[in-house]
Coordinates of C-alpha atoms in Angstrom, one line a residue:
Chain A
X1 CA -74.1 35.8 -126.0
X2 CA -74.6 37.7 -122.5
X3 CA -77.4 36.1 -120.6
X4 CA -78.0 38.8 -118.4
X5 CA -78.6 41.2 -121.3
X6 CA -80.9 38.5 -123.2
X7 CA -82.8 38.3 -119.7
X8 CA -83.1 42.2 -119.5
X9 CA -84.3 42.5 -122.9
X10 CA -87.6 41.6 -121.8
X11 CA -88.0 39.1 -124.6
X12 CA -88.9 36.0 -122.2
X13 CA -91.6 37.8 -120.9
X14 CA -93.2 38.1 -124.4
X15 CA -92.4 34.7 -124.8
X16 CA -94.5 33.5 -121.8
X17 CA -97.3 35.9 -123.1
X18 CA -97.0 34.2 -126.6
X19 CA -96.6 37.3 -128.3
X20 CA -93.6 36.2 -130.2
X21 CA -93.7 35.0 -133.7
X22 CA -93.0 31.3 -134.4
X23 CA -89.6 31.7 -135.6
X24 CA -88.5 33.8 -132.3
X25 CA -90.4 31.1 -130.1
X26 CA -88.1 28.3 -131.6
X27 CA -85.1 30.7 -131.1
X28 CA -86.1 31.0 -127.4
X29 CA -86.8 27.4 -127.2
X30 CA -83.4 26.6 -128.5
X31 CA -81.5 29.0 -125.8
X32 CA -83.6 27.7 -123.0
X33 CA -82.1 24.1 -123.8
X34 CA -79.0 25.6 -123.7
X35 CA -79.0 27.9 -120.7
X36 CA -80.7 26.6 -117.6
X37 CA -80.6 29.9 -116.2
X38 CA -83.1 30.7 -118.8
X39 CA -85.6 28.3 -118.0
X40 CA -85.8 28.9 -114.5
X41 CA -86.4 32.8 -115.6
X42 CA -88.9 31.7 -117.7
X43 CA -90.4 29.7 -114.9
X44 CA -90.3 32.5 -112.2
X45 CA -92.2 34.8 -115.0
X46 CA -94.6 32.1 -115.5
X47 CA -95.0 31.9 -111.6
X48 CA -95.9 35.8 -111.8
X49 CA -98.4 35.7 -114.4
X50 CA -99.9 32.3 -113.1
X51 CA -100.8 34.4 -109.8
X52 CA -101.9 37.1 -111.4
X53 CA -104.4 35.4 -113.8
X54 CA -105.7 33.1 -111.1
X55 CA -106.2 36.0 -108.7
X56 CA -109.0 37.3 -110.9
X57 CA -110.7 33.8 -111.2
X58 CA -114.3 33.7 -109.6
X59 CA -113.6 30.4 -108.0
X60 CA -116.5 29.4 -105.9
X61 CA -116.2 25.7 -106.7
X62 CA -114.0 24.1 -109.2
X63 CA -116.0 21.5 -111.3
X64 CA -114.3 18.1 -110.9
X65 CA -112.3 16.6 -113.5
X66 CA -114.7 13.7 -113.9
X67 CA -117.3 16.0 -114.8
X68 CA -114.9 17.2 -117.5
X69 CA -114.2 13.7 -118.6
X70 CA -117.9 13.2 -119.0
X71 CA -117.9 16.2 -121.0
X72 CA -115.2 15.2 -123.2
X73 CA -117.0 11.5 -123.8
X74 CA -120.2 12.9 -124.2
X75 CA -118.9 15.2 -126.9
X76 CA -117.1 12.2 -128.7
X77 CA -120.5 10.6 -128.7
X78 CA -122.6 13.4 -130.4
X79 CA -119.7 14.5 -132.8
X80 CA -118.1 11.5 -133.6
X81 CA -116.6 13.1 -136.6
X82 CA -116.8 15.9 -138.8
X83 CA -118.3 14.4 -142.3
X84 CA -117.8 16.7 -145.1
X85 CA -120.9 17.7 -146.6
X86 CA -119.6 19.4 -150.0
X87 CA -119.7 16.1 -152.2
X88 CA -118.9 17.2 -155.8
X89 CA -121.1 16.4 -158.8
X90 CA -118.8 13.4 -159.9
X91 CA -120.8 11.3 -157.4
X92 CA -124.2 11.7 -159.2
X93 CA -122.7 10.5 -162.2
X94 CA -121.4 7.5 -160.2
X95 CA -124.8 6.9 -158.6
X96 CA -126.6 7.2 -162.1
X97 CA -124.3 4.7 -163.7
X98 CA -125.0 2.4 -160.6
X99 CA -128.7 2.7 -161.2
X100 CA -128.4 1.8 -164.6
X101 CA -126.2 -1.3 -164.1
X102 CA -129.0 -2.4 -161.5
X103 CA -131.9 -2.1 -163.9
X104 CA -130.0 -4.0 -166.7
X105 CA -129.1 -6.7 -164.3
X106 CA -132.3 -7.2 -162.7
X107 CA -133.7 -7.6 -166.1
X108 CA -131.1 -10.4 -167.0
X109 CA -131.9 -12.3 -163.7
X110 CA -135.5 -12.1 -164.2
X111 CA -135.1 -13.8 -167.8
X112 CA -132.8 -16.4 -166.0
X113 CA -135.5 -17.4 -163.6
X114 CA -138.3 -17.6 -166.0
X115 CA -136.2 -20.3 -168.0
X116 CA -135.2 -22.5 -165.0
X117 CA -137.3 -25.6 -164.5
X118 CA -140.0 -25.5 -162.0
X119 CA -138.9 -28.7 -160.2
X120 CA -135.3 -27.4 -159.7
X121 CA -137.0 -24.4 -158.1
X122 CA -139.1 -26.4 -155.7
X123 CA -136.2 -28.3 -154.4
X124 CA -133.8 -25.2 -153.8
X125 CA -137.1 -23.9 -151.8
X126 CA -137.4 -26.7 -149.6
X127 CA -133.6 -26.7 -148.8
X128 CA -133.6 -22.9 -148.1
X129 CA -136.7 -24.0 -145.9
X130 CA -134.9 -26.2 -143.9
X131 CA -131.9 -23.6 -143.4
X132 CA -134.2 -20.8 -142.4
X133 CA -135.6 -23.6 -139.7
X134 CA -132.2 -23.9 -138.2
X135 CA -131.5 -20.2 -138.6
X136 CA -134.5 -19.4 -136.5
X137 CA -133.6 -21.7 -133.9
X138 CA -130.2 -20.2 -133.5
X139 CA -131.7 -16.8 -133.4
X140 CA -134.3 -17.4 -130.8
X141 CA -131.4 -18.9 -128.7
X142 CA -129.4 -15.6 -128.9
X143 CA -132.7 -13.7 -128.8
X144 CA -133.3 -15.1 -125.3
X145 CA -129.3 -14.5 -124.3
X146 CA -129.6 -11.0 -125.4
X147 CA -132.9 -10.3 -123.7
X148 CA -131.5 -11.8 -120.4
X149 CA -128.3 -9.5 -121.0
X150 CA -130.4 -6.5 -121.7
X151 CA -132.9 -7.0 -118.8
X152 CA -129.6 -7.0 -116.5
X153 CA -128.1 -4.0 -118.0
X154 CA -131.4 -2.2 -118.0
X155 CA -132.0 -2.7 -114.0
X156 CA -132.4 0.8 -112.5
X157 CA -129.3 0.3 -110.2
X158 CA -127.1 0.0 -113.0
X159 CA -124.8 2.7 -113.8
X160 CA -122.7 2.6 -117.1
X161 CA -119.2 3.7 -117.7
X162 CA -117.6 4.3 -121.0
X163 CA -114.0 3.3 -121.3
X164 CA -112.1 5.3 -124.0
X165 CA -109.3 4.0 -126.4
X166 CA -105.8 4.8 -125.3
X167 CA -102.7 5.1 -127.1
X168 CA -102.0 1.4 -128.1
X169 CA -105.4 1.3 -129.7
X170 CA -106.9 4.8 -129.9
X171 CA -110.1 3.6 -132.0
X172 CA -110.8 1.0 -129.2
X173 CA -113.8 1.4 -126.6
X174 CA -115.6 -0.8 -124.3
X175 CA -118.4 -0.1 -121.9
X176 CA -118.9 -1.3 -118.2
X177 CA -122.2 -1.6 -116.6
X178 CA -122.4 -1.9 -112.9
X179 CA -124.8 -3.1 -110.6
X180 CA -123.4 -2.2 -107.2
X181 CA -126.3 -3.8 -105.3
X182 CA -125.9 -7.3 -106.9
X183 CA -122.1 -6.7 -107.2
X184 CA -122.2 -7.6 -110.9
X185 CA -120.5 -5.8 -113.6
X186 CA -121.2 -6.6 -117.4
X187 CA -118.7 -5.4 -119.8
X188 CA -119.5 -4.9 -123.6
X189 CA -116.1 -5.2 -125.4
X190 CA -117.6 -5.3 -128.8
X191 CA -115.2 -2.3 -129.7
X192 CA -112.0 -4.1 -128.8
X193 CA -110.0 -5.9 -131.8
X194 CA -109.5 -9.7 -131.3
X195 CA -106.6 -10.4 -129.0
X196 CA -103.3 -11.9 -131.1
X197 CA -102.7 -15.5 -130.3
X198 CA -101.2 -16.0 -126.7
X199 CA -102.7 -13.0 -125.4
X200 CA -105.9 -12.3 -123.7
X201 CA -107.8 -9.1 -122.2
X202 CA -107.8 -8.6 -118.5
X203 CA -110.2 -6.3 -116.8
X204 CA -108.9 -4.5 -114.0
X205 CA -111.2 -2.4 -111.3
X206 CA -108.9 0.9 -110.3
X207 CA -108.7 3.2 -107.5
X208 CA -107.3 6.5 -108.1
X209 CA -105.7 7.9 -105.5
X210 CA -103.2 6.4 -105.2
X211 CA -103.7 4.3 -108.3
X212 CA -104.3 0.6 -107.3
X213 CA -105.4 -2.0 -109.6
X214 CA -107.4 -5.0 -108.8
X215 CA -108.0 -7.7 -111.3
X216 CA -111.5 -8.7 -112.1
X217 CA -110.3 -11.6 -114.4
X218 CA -109.4 -12.4 -117.8
X219 CA -112.0 -12.2 -120.8
X220 CA -111.6 -15.8 -122.2
X221 CA -113.1 -17.2 -125.5
X222 CA -113.1 -13.5 -126.5
X223 CA -112.9 -14.3 -130.4
X224 CA -115.7 -17.1 -129.9
X225 CA -118.3 -15.2 -127.9
X226 CA -120.7 -13.8 -130.3
X227 CA -122.2 -10.9 -127.8
X228 CA -118.9 -9.8 -126.8
X229 CA -120.4 -9.2 -123.3
X230 CA -118.9 -10.7 -120.2
X231 CA -120.6 -10.7 -116.7
X232 CA -118.2 -10.7 -113.8
X233 CA -118.5 -10.5 -110.0
X234 CA -117.3 -6.8 -108.7
X235 CA -117.3 -6.5 -104.9
X236 CA -114.8 -3.3 -105.1
X237 CA -115.4 0.3 -104.8
X238 CA -114.0 0.9 -108.3
X239 CA -113.4 4.4 -109.3
X240 CA -112.4 3.5 -112.6
X241 CA -112.3 0.6 -115.0
X242 CA -109.4 -0.5 -117.4
X243 CA -108.7 -3.2 -119.8
X244 CA -105.2 -4.4 -120.7
X245 CA -103.8 -7.0 -123.1
X246 CA -101.7 -9.6 -121.1
X247 CA -100.2 -13.1 -121.6
X248 CA -102.6 -15.9 -121.8
X249 CA -103.7 -16.8 -117.8
X250 CA -103.7 -13.1 -117.2
X251 CA -101.0 -11.0 -114.9
X252 CA -100.5 -10.1 -111.4
X253 CA -100.7 -6.3 -112.5
X254 CA -101.8 -4.6 -115.1
X255 CA -99.0 -4.1 -118.3
X256 CA -99.9 -0.5 -118.6
X257 CA -97.9 -0.4 -121.9
X258 CA -100.7 -2.4 -123.1
X259 CA -103.8 -0.2 -121.9
X260 CA -106.5 -0.5 -124.3
X261 CA -109.2 1.1 -122.8
X262 CA -110.2 3.2 -119.3
X263 CA -113.0 4.9 -118.0
X264 CA -113.8 6.7 -114.7
X265 CA -116.7 6.1 -112.7
X266 CA -119.0 9.0 -112.3
X267 CA -119.7 9.4 -108.6
Chain B
X1 CA -93.9 14.6 -111.6
X2 CA -92.0 16.7 -113.8
X3 CA -93.8 19.0 -115.9
X4 CA -92.1 17.6 -119.1
X5 CA -92.9 14.0 -118.1
X6 CA -96.4 15.0 -117.5
X7 CA -96.8 16.8 -120.9
X8 CA -95.3 13.8 -122.7
X9 CA -97.9 11.5 -121.0
X10 CA -100.7 14.2 -121.7
X11 CA -99.7 14.2 -125.4
X12 CA -100.0 10.3 -125.1
X13 CA -103.8 10.8 -124.0
X14 CA -103.0 9.6 -120.3
X15 CA -106.3 10.8 -118.5
X16 CA -104.2 10.9 -115.0
X17 CA -101.8 13.2 -116.4
X18 CA -104.4 15.3 -117.9
X19 CA -106.1 15.6 -114.6
X20 CA -102.8 17.0 -113.0
X21 CA -102.6 19.5 -115.5
X22 CA -106.1 20.4 -115.1
X23 CA -105.6 20.9 -111.5
X24 CA -102.6 23.0 -112.2
X25 CA -104.4 25.4 -114.6
X26 CA -107.8 25.5 -113.6
X27 CA -107.7 28.7 -111.9
X28 CA -105.4 30.6 -114.5
X29 CA -107.6 29.6 -117.3
X30 CA -110.7 30.6 -115.6
X31 CA -109.3 33.9 -114.4
X32 CA -108.2 34.8 -118.1
X33 CA -111.6 33.8 -119.5
X34 CA -113.4 35.7 -116.9
X35 CA -111.6 38.7 -117.3
X36 CA -113.0 38.6 -121.3
X37 CA -116.5 37.4 -120.7
X38 CA -117.3 38.9 -117.3
X39 CA -120.0 36.3 -116.4
X40 CA -119.3 33.6 -113.9
X41 CA -121.5 30.8 -115.6
X42 CA -120.2 31.7 -118.9
X43 CA -116.6 31.7 -117.9
X44 CA -117.0 28.1 -116.2
X45 CA -118.5 26.9 -119.5
X46 CA -116.0 28.3 -121.7
X47 CA -113.2 27.0 -119.2
X48 CA -114.5 23.4 -119.6
X49 CA -114.5 23.9 -123.2
X50 CA -110.9 25.0 -123.1
X51 CA -109.7 22.0 -121.5
X52 CA -111.7 20.0 -123.5
X53 CA -110.0 21.7 -126.8
X54 CA -106.7 20.9 -125.0
X55 CA -107.4 17.2 -124.6
X56 CA -108.9 16.8 -128.3
X57 CA -105.8 18.6 -129.6
X58 CA -103.1 17.3 -127.1
X59 CA -101.1 15.7 -129.8
X60 CA -100.7 18.9 -131.6
X61 CA -98.9 20.7 -128.5
X62 CA -95.4 21.3 -129.4
X63 CA -92.8 22.3 -126.8
X64 CA -90.6 24.1 -129.6
X65 CA -93.6 26.4 -130.2
X66 CA -94.1 27.7 -126.9
X67 CA -94.7 26.8 -123.2
X68 CA -97.8 24.6 -122.4
X69 CA -98.9 27.4 -120.0
X70 CA -98.8 29.7 -123.1
X71 CA -100.4 27.3 -125.4
X72 CA -103.2 26.8 -122.7
X73 CA -103.5 30.7 -122.3
X74 CA -104.1 31.1 -126.1
X75 CA -106.8 28.4 -126.4
X76 CA -108.4 30.4 -123.7
X77 CA -108.3 33.8 -125.0
X78 CA -109.4 32.6 -128.3
X79 CA -112.2 30.7 -126.9
X80 CA -113.2 33.4 -124.6
X81 CA -113.5 36.0 -127.7
X82 CA -115.1 33.7 -130.0
X83 CA -117.8 33.3 -126.9
X84 CA -118.3 36.9 -126.7
X85 CA -118.9 37.4 -130.5
X86 CA -121.8 34.5 -130.5
X87 CA -125.3 35.4 -131.0
X88 CA -126.5 34.1 -127.5
X89 CA -123.8 36.2 -125.9
X90 CA -124.6 39.3 -127.6
X91 CA -128.0 39.5 -126.1
X92 CA -126.4 40.4 -123.0
X93 CA -124.5 43.0 -124.9
X94 CA -122.0 44.6 -122.4
X95 CA -119.7 46.7 -123.6
X96 CA -116.2 45.0 -122.4
X97 CA -113.8 46.3 -124.5
X98 CA -112.7 48.9 -122.1
X99 CA -112.3 46.8 -119.0
X100 CA -109.1 45.5 -117.7
X101 CA -108.2 42.6 -115.2
X102 CA -107.8 45.5 -112.4
X103 CA -111.2 46.2 -112.7
X104 CA -112.2 42.6 -111.2
X105 CA -109.8 43.2 -108.5
X106 CA -111.3 46.5 -107.5
X107 CA -115.0 45.1 -107.8
X108 CA -114.7 42.8 -104.6
X109 CA -118.0 41.0 -105.1
X110 CA -116.6 37.7 -106.1
X111 CA -113.3 38.0 -104.7
X112 CA -114.6 38.5 -101.0
X113 CA -112.5 36.5 -98.5
X114 CA -110.1 35.8 -101.1
X115 CA -106.5 36.4 -99.7
X116 CA -104.5 35.9 -102.6
X117 CA -106.8 38.4 -104.4
X118 CA -106.5 40.8 -101.8
X119 CA -102.8 40.6 -101.7
X120 CA -102.6 41.0 -105.2
X121 CA -104.8 43.8 -105.6
X122 CA -102.5 45.8 -103.0
X123 CA -99.5 45.1 -105.4
X124 CA -101.3 45.9 -108.7
X125 CA -102.7 49.1 -107.2
X126 CA -99.0 50.3 -106.9
X127 CA -98.3 49.8 -110.5
X128 CA -98.5 52.6 -112.9
X129 CA -101.5 52.8 -115.3
X130 CA -99.6 51.9 -118.5
X131 CA -98.3 48.8 -116.5
X132 CA -101.9 47.7 -115.8
X133 CA -103.0 48.2 -119.3
X134 CA -99.8 46.5 -120.9
X135 CA -100.2 43.5 -118.6
X136 CA -103.9 43.1 -119.5
X137 CA -103.3 43.4 -123.2
X138 CA -100.2 40.9 -123.4
X139 CA -101.1 38.2 -120.7
X140 CA -104.9 38.7 -120.6
X141 CA -106.1 39.6 -124.0
X142 CA -102.9 38.1 -126.2
X143 CA -102.0 41.0 -127.9
X144 CA -98.9 40.8 -130.2
X145 CA -96.2 43.3 -129.4
X146 CA -97.4 45.5 -132.5
X147 CA -101.0 45.5 -131.4
X148 CA -99.9 46.7 -128.0
X149 CA -97.7 49.4 -129.1
X150 CA -100.5 50.7 -131.4
X151 CA -103.2 50.1 -128.7
X152 CA -101.1 52.4 -126.0
X153 CA -99.1 54.8 -128.6
X154 CA -95.9 53.7 -127.4
X155 CA -93.0 52.5 -129.5
X156 CA -92.8 49.1 -130.5
X157 CA -89.2 48.6 -128.9
X158 CA -90.5 50.1 -125.5
X159 CA -93.3 47.4 -125.4
X160 CA -90.7 44.5 -124.5
X161 CA -88.5 46.6 -122.1
X162 CA -91.6 48.3 -120.5
X163 CA -93.4 45.2 -120.1
X164 CA -90.3 43.6 -118.4
X165 CA -90.0 46.6 -116.2
X166 CA -93.7 46.3 -115.1
X167 CA -93.8 42.4 -114.5
X168 CA -90.5 42.7 -112.6
X169 CA -92.1 45.1 -110.1
X170 CA -94.9 42.9 -109.5
X171 CA -92.5 39.9 -109.0
X172 CA -90.6 41.8 -106.6
X173 CA -93.7 42.2 -104.5
X174 CA -95.0 39.0 -104.9
X175 CA -91.7 37.1 -104.0

């Protein structure tokens, strides 16, 4: 293969333009791996096209990357997934089947209840009543906790930062509520899986340029905590927050391979 | 960081890698989109959509199928063309078919005080008309070899070599 001839043919210019067929693209790719000279040539062509395309950009002010991230996150929130609407007819048959069996089942149940003795019913009812009382007490307690939390995150000085799932756990998510005036953050980790035994989640405050992590502590008793909201003091000028999975007791610096979620603070 | 390394991280949905790519390619994409839609606000909006699409489809980028730059150009041209076909856009009803990127360089309004653009304008002006059109069709509009040959009424085999000559001329001037 005569490299100079290959270059002179003009195929690399079309490769950069994207005008070649899939097959030709793969052939060029193989050539680039074999001959570094060709890669250099492609990079130069790219440079020329890049100068050309950017020269016609009406660039007044480039929107910040943070804006783009926010747009991406908002888009995910409004269109979480496309659900196909063309359900076929079979579903109707299934539903009708279910409806019929529910009707028959309820009729059977009614006749059962009629047969059971009154005293037994009474005993059951009072036992249930007891259970309800206890449940009510629990609920009232957790309602109080929730009210306190809600009041804290609804404060007008609070900003919220969504943290997106990363490679190790793409479906994970979390949310940080940050009150800069009280230097308090509430992190909602409902969207994280229970950590494996011997591991613990650790929250980090990040500065982006250069990337400097500061530990905000570990989220202990993760599995036992019902609200999955942790409150932590944060005196840092954080630009982003991240959550990693670390050995029990936490780590000095984050294990980036175990980065579960990260989110950038809107300035 | 090496581009290859950066792309690997981008495919793994690393936001910091994506930020670097955004900084590297924002102007290019905006230029390509603007050439098609010819409206500052619309161009900016479509450009954001292009990067959003790139991020959402990061795992589908495959180096074997082409350069990342080329992949981005493709998304940009498609998104911009889709936009010109949308209802809201058609209300503005402009005839954009006849316009090529060179017009933007001639029409100085948005390019005032842009030394890079002024320099390029001088170089582009020296190109033959076929060159200007060919570059517009292949790089800005995403035409295939065949489409370009039909549009310019030149033999398909000539497209490849002619384009190489046009671009080489420009490259010598820029370098």
